[in-house]
mmCIF file of C-alpha atoms in Angstrom:
data_model
loop_
_atom_site.group_PDB
_atom_site.id
_atom_site.type_symbol
_atom_site.label_atom_id
_atom_site.label_comp_id
_atom_site.label_asym_id
_atom_site.label_seq_id
_atom_site.Cartn_x
_atom_site.Cartn_y
_atom_site.Cartn_z
ATOM 1 C CA UNK M 1 30.159 -174.687 27.172
ATOM 2 C CA UNK M 2 30.804 -172.701 24.020
ATOM 3 C CA UNK M 3 34.273 -174.123 23.768
ATOM 4 C CA UNK M 4 33.062 -177.584 24.325
ATOM 5 C CA UNK M 5 30.339 -177.076 21.352
ATOM 6 C CA UNK M 6 32.953 -175.640 19.140
ATOM 7 C CA UNK M 7 35.235 -178.405 19.811
ATOM 8 C CA UNK M 8 32.658 -180.722 19.042
ATOM 9 C CA UNK M 9 31.740 -179.252 15.797
ATOM 10 C CA UNK M 10 35.588 -179.071 14.878
ATOM 11 C CA UNK M 11 35.669 -183.131 15.785
ATOM 12 C CA UNK M 12 32.718 -183.633 13.685
ATOM 13 C CA UNK M 13 33.942 -181.751 10.680
ATOM 14 C CA UNK M 14 37.345 -183.552 10.768
ATOM 15 C CA UNK M 15 35.299 -186.760 11.217
ATOM 16 C CA UNK M 16 33.469 -186.158 7.988
ATOM 17 C CA UNK M 17 36.785 -185.001 6.020
ATOM 18 C CA UNK M 18 38.254 -188.010 6.944
ATOM 19 C CA UNK M 19 35.182 -190.049 5.754
ATOM 20 C CA UNK M 20 35.000 -188.370 2.776
ATOM 21 C CA UNK M 21 38.762 -189.015 1.812
ATOM 22 C CA UNK M 22 38.212 -192.955 2.863
ATOM 23 C CA UNK M 23 35.522 -193.175 -0.074
ATOM 24 C CA UNK M 24 37.103 -191.736 -3.228
ATOM 25 C CA UNK M 25 36.134 -192.903 -6.511
ATOM 26 C CA UNK M 26 37.824 -195.512 -7.880
ATOM 27 C CA UNK M 27 39.738 -195.047 -11.086
ATOM 28 C CA UNK M 28 38.224 -196.779 -14.334
ATOM 29 C CA UNK M 29 39.652 -197.596 -17.367
ATOM 30 C CA UNK M 30 37.565 -196.033 -20.346
ATOM 31 C CA UNK M 31 37.681 -197.990 -23.733
ATOM 32 C CA UNK M 32 39.138 -196.476 -26.843
ATOM 33 C CA UNK M 33 36.941 -198.695 -28.782
ATOM 34 C CA UNK M 34 33.068 -198.361 -28.873
ATOM 35 C CA UNK M 35 31.326 -200.595 -26.623
ATOM 36 C CA UNK M 36 29.103 -202.044 -29.179
ATOM 37 C CA UNK M 37 32.181 -202.476 -31.353
ATOM 38 C CA UNK M 38 34.408 -204.751 -29.095
ATOM 39 C CA UNK M 39 33.674 -208.212 -30.652
ATOM 40 C CA UNK M 40 33.228 -206.727 -34.146
ATOM 41 C CA UNK M 41 36.320 -204.530 -34.430
ATOM 42 C CA UNK M 42 34.116 -201.607 -35.466
ATOM 43 C CA UNK M 43 35.993 -198.536 -35.783
ATOM 44 C CA UNK M 44 34.559 -194.879 -34.891
ATOM 45 C CA UNK M 45 32.662 -193.072 -37.335
ATOM 46 C CA UNK M 46 31.423 -189.797 -37.745
ATOM 47 C CA UNK M 47 28.140 -189.008 -40.259
ATOM 48 C CA UNK M 48 26.967 -185.547 -41.351
ATOM 49 C CA UNK M 49 23.592 -185.039 -42.237
ATOM 50 C CA UNK M 50 23.970 -181.610 -44.324
ATOM 51 C CA UNK M 51 21.607 -179.749 -46.254
ATOM 52 C CA UNK M 52 23.600 -179.305 -49.790
ATOM 53 C CA UNK M 53 21.222 -178.001 -51.939
ATOM 54 C CA UNK M 54 20.555 -176.164 -55.474
ATOM 55 C CA UNK M 55 22.095 -172.844 -54.237
ATOM 56 C CA UNK M 56 25.249 -174.333 -53.031
ATOM 57 C CA UNK M 57 26.472 -174.629 -56.415
ATOM 58 C CA UNK M 58 25.982 -170.903 -57.181
ATOM 59 C CA UNK M 59 28.420 -168.037 -56.857
ATOM 60 C CA UNK M 60 30.356 -168.044 -53.491
ATOM 61 C CA UNK M 61 30.729 -164.147 -54.051
ATOM 62 C CA UNK M 62 27.700 -162.055 -55.811
ATOM 63 C CA UNK M 63 28.842 -158.381 -54.655
ATOM 64 C CA UNK M 64 31.598 -156.160 -56.629
ATOM 65 C CA UNK M 65 35.235 -156.722 -56.065
ATOM 66 C CA UNK M 66 36.680 -154.986 -53.300
ATOM 67 C CA UNK M 67 40.561 -155.219 -53.177
ATOM 68 C CA UNK M 68 40.661 -154.528 -49.627
ATOM 69 C CA UNK M 69 38.654 -157.337 -48.775
ATOM 70 C CA UNK M 70 39.963 -160.970 -48.440
ATOM 71 C CA UNK M 71 37.905 -163.688 -50.443
ATOM 72 C CA UNK M 72 38.380 -167.247 -49.521
ATOM 73 C CA UNK M 73 38.757 -170.092 -51.974
ATOM 74 C CA UNK M 74 41.203 -172.607 -53.547
ATOM 75 C CA UNK M 75 43.669 -169.717 -54.611
ATOM 76 C CA UNK M 76 45.722 -168.239 -51.630
ATOM 77 C CA UNK M 77 44.881 -164.502 -51.241
ATOM 78 C CA UNK M 78 48.311 -163.186 -50.519
ATOM 79 C CA UNK M 79 49.586 -164.986 -53.901
ATOM 80 C CA UNK M 80 49.983 -163.812 -57.682
ATOM 81 C CA UNK M 81 49.705 -166.703 -60.102
ATOM 82 C CA UNK M 82 50.625 -167.180 -63.993
ATOM 83 C CA UNK M 83 48.287 -169.615 -66.117
ATOM 84 C CA UNK M 84 50.176 -172.617 -67.045
ATOM 85 C CA UNK M 85 48.460 -173.426 -70.552
ATOM 86 C CA UNK M 86 50.647 -176.731 -70.948
ATOM 87 C CA UNK M 87 49.167 -178.410 -67.644
ATOM 88 C CA UNK M 88 45.760 -176.219 -67.516
ATOM 89 C CA UNK M 89 46.244 -174.884 -64.507
ATOM 90 C CA UNK M 90 47.404 -171.852 -62.174
ATOM 91 C CA UNK M 91 51.034 -171.745 -60.572
ATOM 92 C CA UNK M 92 52.054 -169.401 -57.992
ATOM 93 C CA UNK M 93 54.473 -166.742 -59.164
ATOM 94 C CA UNK M 94 55.147 -164.270 -56.390
ATOM 95 C CA UNK M 95 53.429 -162.297 -53.337
ATOM 96 C CA UNK M 96 50.715 -159.819 -53.840
ATOM 97 C CA UNK M 97 50.446 -156.401 -52.227
ATOM 98 C CA UNK M 98 49.476 -156.909 -48.788
ATOM 99 C CA UNK M 99 46.556 -154.521 -48.377
ATOM 100 C CA UNK M 100 45.083 -154.725 -51.987
ATOM 101 C CA UNK M 101 46.038 -158.050 -53.320
ATOM 102 C CA UNK M 102 47.464 -156.496 -56.336
ATOM 103 C CA UNK M 103 49.650 -158.263 -58.881
ATOM 104 C CA UNK M 104 51.917 -156.926 -61.767
ATOM 105 C CA UNK M 105 51.135 -158.826 -65.100
ATOM 106 C CA UNK M 106 49.497 -161.795 -63.172
ATOM 107 C CA UNK M 107 46.349 -162.931 -61.686
ATOM 108 C CA UNK M 108 45.631 -162.135 -58.098
ATOM 109 C CA UNK M 109 44.625 -165.133 -55.766
ATOM 110 C CA UNK M 110 42.188 -162.975 -54.509
ATOM 111 C CA UNK M 111 40.636 -161.724 -57.358
ATOM 112 C CA UNK M 112 40.429 -165.317 -58.545
ATOM 113 C CA UNK M 113 38.994 -166.388 -55.531
ATOM 114 C CA UNK M 114 35.963 -163.862 -56.012
ATOM 115 C CA UNK M 115 35.589 -164.457 -59.765
ATOM 116 C CA UNK M 116 35.801 -168.407 -59.672
ATOM 117 C CA UNK M 117 34.607 -169.843 -56.493
ATOM 118 C CA UNK M 118 31.144 -171.513 -56.005
ATOM 119 C CA UNK M 119 29.801 -172.150 -52.570
ATOM 120 C CA UNK M 120 30.314 -175.917 -53.096
ATOM 121 C CA UNK M 121 34.229 -175.117 -53.311
ATOM 122 C CA UNK M 122 34.059 -173.362 -50.102
ATOM 123 C CA UNK M 123 32.420 -176.027 -48.495
ATOM 124 C CA UNK M 124 34.947 -178.679 -50.022
ATOM 125 C CA UNK M 125 37.438 -176.511 -49.007
ATOM 126 C CA UNK M 126 36.303 -176.194 -45.311
ATOM 127 C CA UNK M 127 35.427 -180.149 -45.198
ATOM 128 C CA UNK M 128 38.275 -181.897 -47.114
ATOM 129 C CA UNK M 129 40.914 -179.343 -48.385
ATOM 130 C CA UNK M 130 39.257 -178.776 -51.847
ATOM 131 C CA UNK M 131 38.678 -181.203 -54.894
ATOM 132 C CA UNK M 132 41.919 -182.681 -55.971
ATOM 133 C CA UNK M 133 42.750 -183.624 -59.440
ATOM 134 C CA UNK M 134 46.262 -184.092 -58.761
ATOM 135 C CA UNK M 135 47.570 -185.054 -55.293
ATOM 136 C CA UNK M 136 50.863 -186.603 -54.865
ATOM 137 C CA UNK M 137 53.737 -186.076 -52.449
ATOM 138 C CA UNK M 138 55.023 -183.422 -54.164
ATOM 139 C CA UNK M 139 52.188 -181.362 -56.008
ATOM 140 C CA UNK M 140 48.608 -180.975 -55.223
ATOM 141 C CA UNK M 141 46.188 -179.398 -58.127
ATOM 142 C CA UNK M 142 42.668 -178.368 -56.938
ATOM 143 C CA UNK M 143 39.796 -178.047 -59.350
ATOM 144 C CA UNK M 144 36.925 -176.181 -58.795
ATOM 145 C CA UNK M 145 33.742 -177.392 -59.070
ATOM 146 C CA UNK M 146 31.937 -178.690 -62.360
ATOM 147 C CA UNK M 147 28.877 -176.640 -62.619
ATOM 148 C CA UNK M 148 26.012 -177.277 -64.665
ATOM 149 C CA UNK M 149 26.084 -175.856 -68.407
ATOM 150 C CA UNK M 150 22.907 -174.391 -67.507
ATOM 151 C CA UNK M 151 24.748 -171.933 -65.528
ATOM 152 C CA UNK M 152 26.610 -169.808 -68.316
ATOM 153 C CA UNK M 153 25.617 -166.141 -67.914
ATOM 154 C CA UNK M 154 22.895 -167.153 -65.795
ATOM 155 C CA UNK M 155 22.600 -163.937 -63.168
ATOM 156 C CA UNK M 156 20.588 -166.436 -60.438
ATOM 157 C CA UNK M 157 22.969 -169.193 -60.460
ATOM 158 C CA UNK M 158 26.827 -167.792 -61.461
ATOM 159 C CA UNK M 159 26.485 -164.058 -62.780
ATOM 160 C CA UNK M 160 28.679 -162.715 -65.304
ATOM 161 C CA UNK M 161 30.918 -160.222 -63.161
ATOM 162 C CA UNK M 162 32.933 -157.368 -64.019
ATOM 163 C CA UNK M 163 35.905 -155.094 -62.679
ATOM 164 C CA UNK M 164 36.956 -151.956 -64.220
ATOM 165 C CA UNK M 165 40.924 -152.225 -63.057
ATOM 166 C CA UNK M 166 41.911 -155.495 -64.410
ATOM 167 C CA UNK M 167 45.363 -154.341 -65.103
ATOM 168 C CA UNK M 168 45.630 -154.643 -61.275
ATOM 169 C CA UNK M 169 44.719 -157.958 -60.825
ATOM 170 C CA UNK M 170 45.313 -160.015 -64.254
ATOM 171 C CA UNK M 171 47.629 -159.972 -66.954
ATOM 172 C CA UNK M 172 45.017 -158.193 -69.146
ATOM 173 C CA UNK M 173 47.120 -154.909 -68.760
ATOM 174 C CA UNK M 174 45.717 -153.052 -71.929
ATOM 175 C CA UNK M 175 41.810 -153.967 -71.107
ATOM 176 C CA UNK M 176 39.678 -151.093 -69.423
ATOM 177 C CA UNK M 177 37.278 -153.587 -68.124
ATOM 178 C CA UNK M 178 37.463 -157.416 -67.737
ATOM 179 C CA UNK M 179 34.121 -159.555 -67.619
ATOM 180 C CA UNK M 180 34.440 -163.283 -66.121
ATOM 181 C CA UNK M 181 31.629 -165.757 -67.226
ATOM 182 C CA UNK M 182 31.556 -169.160 -65.491
ATOM 183 C CA UNK M 183 30.794 -172.270 -67.154
ATOM 184 C CA UNK M 184 31.520 -175.912 -66.106
ATOM 185 C CA UNK M 185 34.749 -176.187 -64.343
ATOM 186 C CA UNK M 186 36.155 -173.262 -66.669
ATOM 187 C CA UNK M 187 36.152 -169.329 -66.407
ATOM 188 C CA UNK M 188 36.178 -167.159 -69.253
ATOM 189 C CA UNK M 189 37.484 -163.753 -69.363
ATOM 190 C CA UNK M 190 36.762 -160.864 -71.929
ATOM 191 C CA UNK M 191 37.255 -157.554 -72.434
ATOM 192 C CA UNK M 192 33.498 -157.005 -72.303
ATOM 193 C CA UNK M 193 30.414 -158.934 -71.559
ATOM 194 C CA UNK M 194 31.171 -162.299 -73.134
ATOM 195 C CA UNK M 195 29.145 -161.207 -76.479
ATOM 196 C CA UNK M 196 32.229 -159.132 -77.424
ATOM 197 C CA UNK M 197 35.255 -160.241 -78.675
ATOM 198 C CA UNK M 198 39.137 -160.931 -77.326
ATOM 199 C CA UNK M 199 37.906 -163.637 -74.987
ATOM 200 C CA UNK M 200 40.597 -165.818 -73.301
#
């Protein structure tokens, strides 16, 4: 009797398995065009609703410069740059030291990211690759955000920054200190707080 019950249970299980295999779900073609756009030729879209408010245009980095930290921004943190005064932009010169991002007689990309980046620059970099002022097949030049003129030397928005070892991250080898102030899309360098002389 136990054997018959076991055989009946096994037969029922086999029957259920066969029925399940016979009732498979048919393959469905899924549209690559939104259903509502079939007759109107509407292409897929993505809209982001972001909170981009006043603080977004302030400094991305507000603390002291740490040569062991990597700062993100428009400059490559692992490179050294020369300033091309004829064109008004920075050009990659060579590699920076791997751990401390130092450069000899050139601007450190890592230091420039710390000194010049605003939060909106970081946002633009993440979303679109940056604000391009030149974008051809052979050359791309990014421009930092154009900040309000009231941001100049304003601690709440873009405070004056300073660093005591400028010869390791800038071409200003004879300065004992460098102060950096921001205005518009420009960065000002001086050997003391901007009220001093020798500004560049």
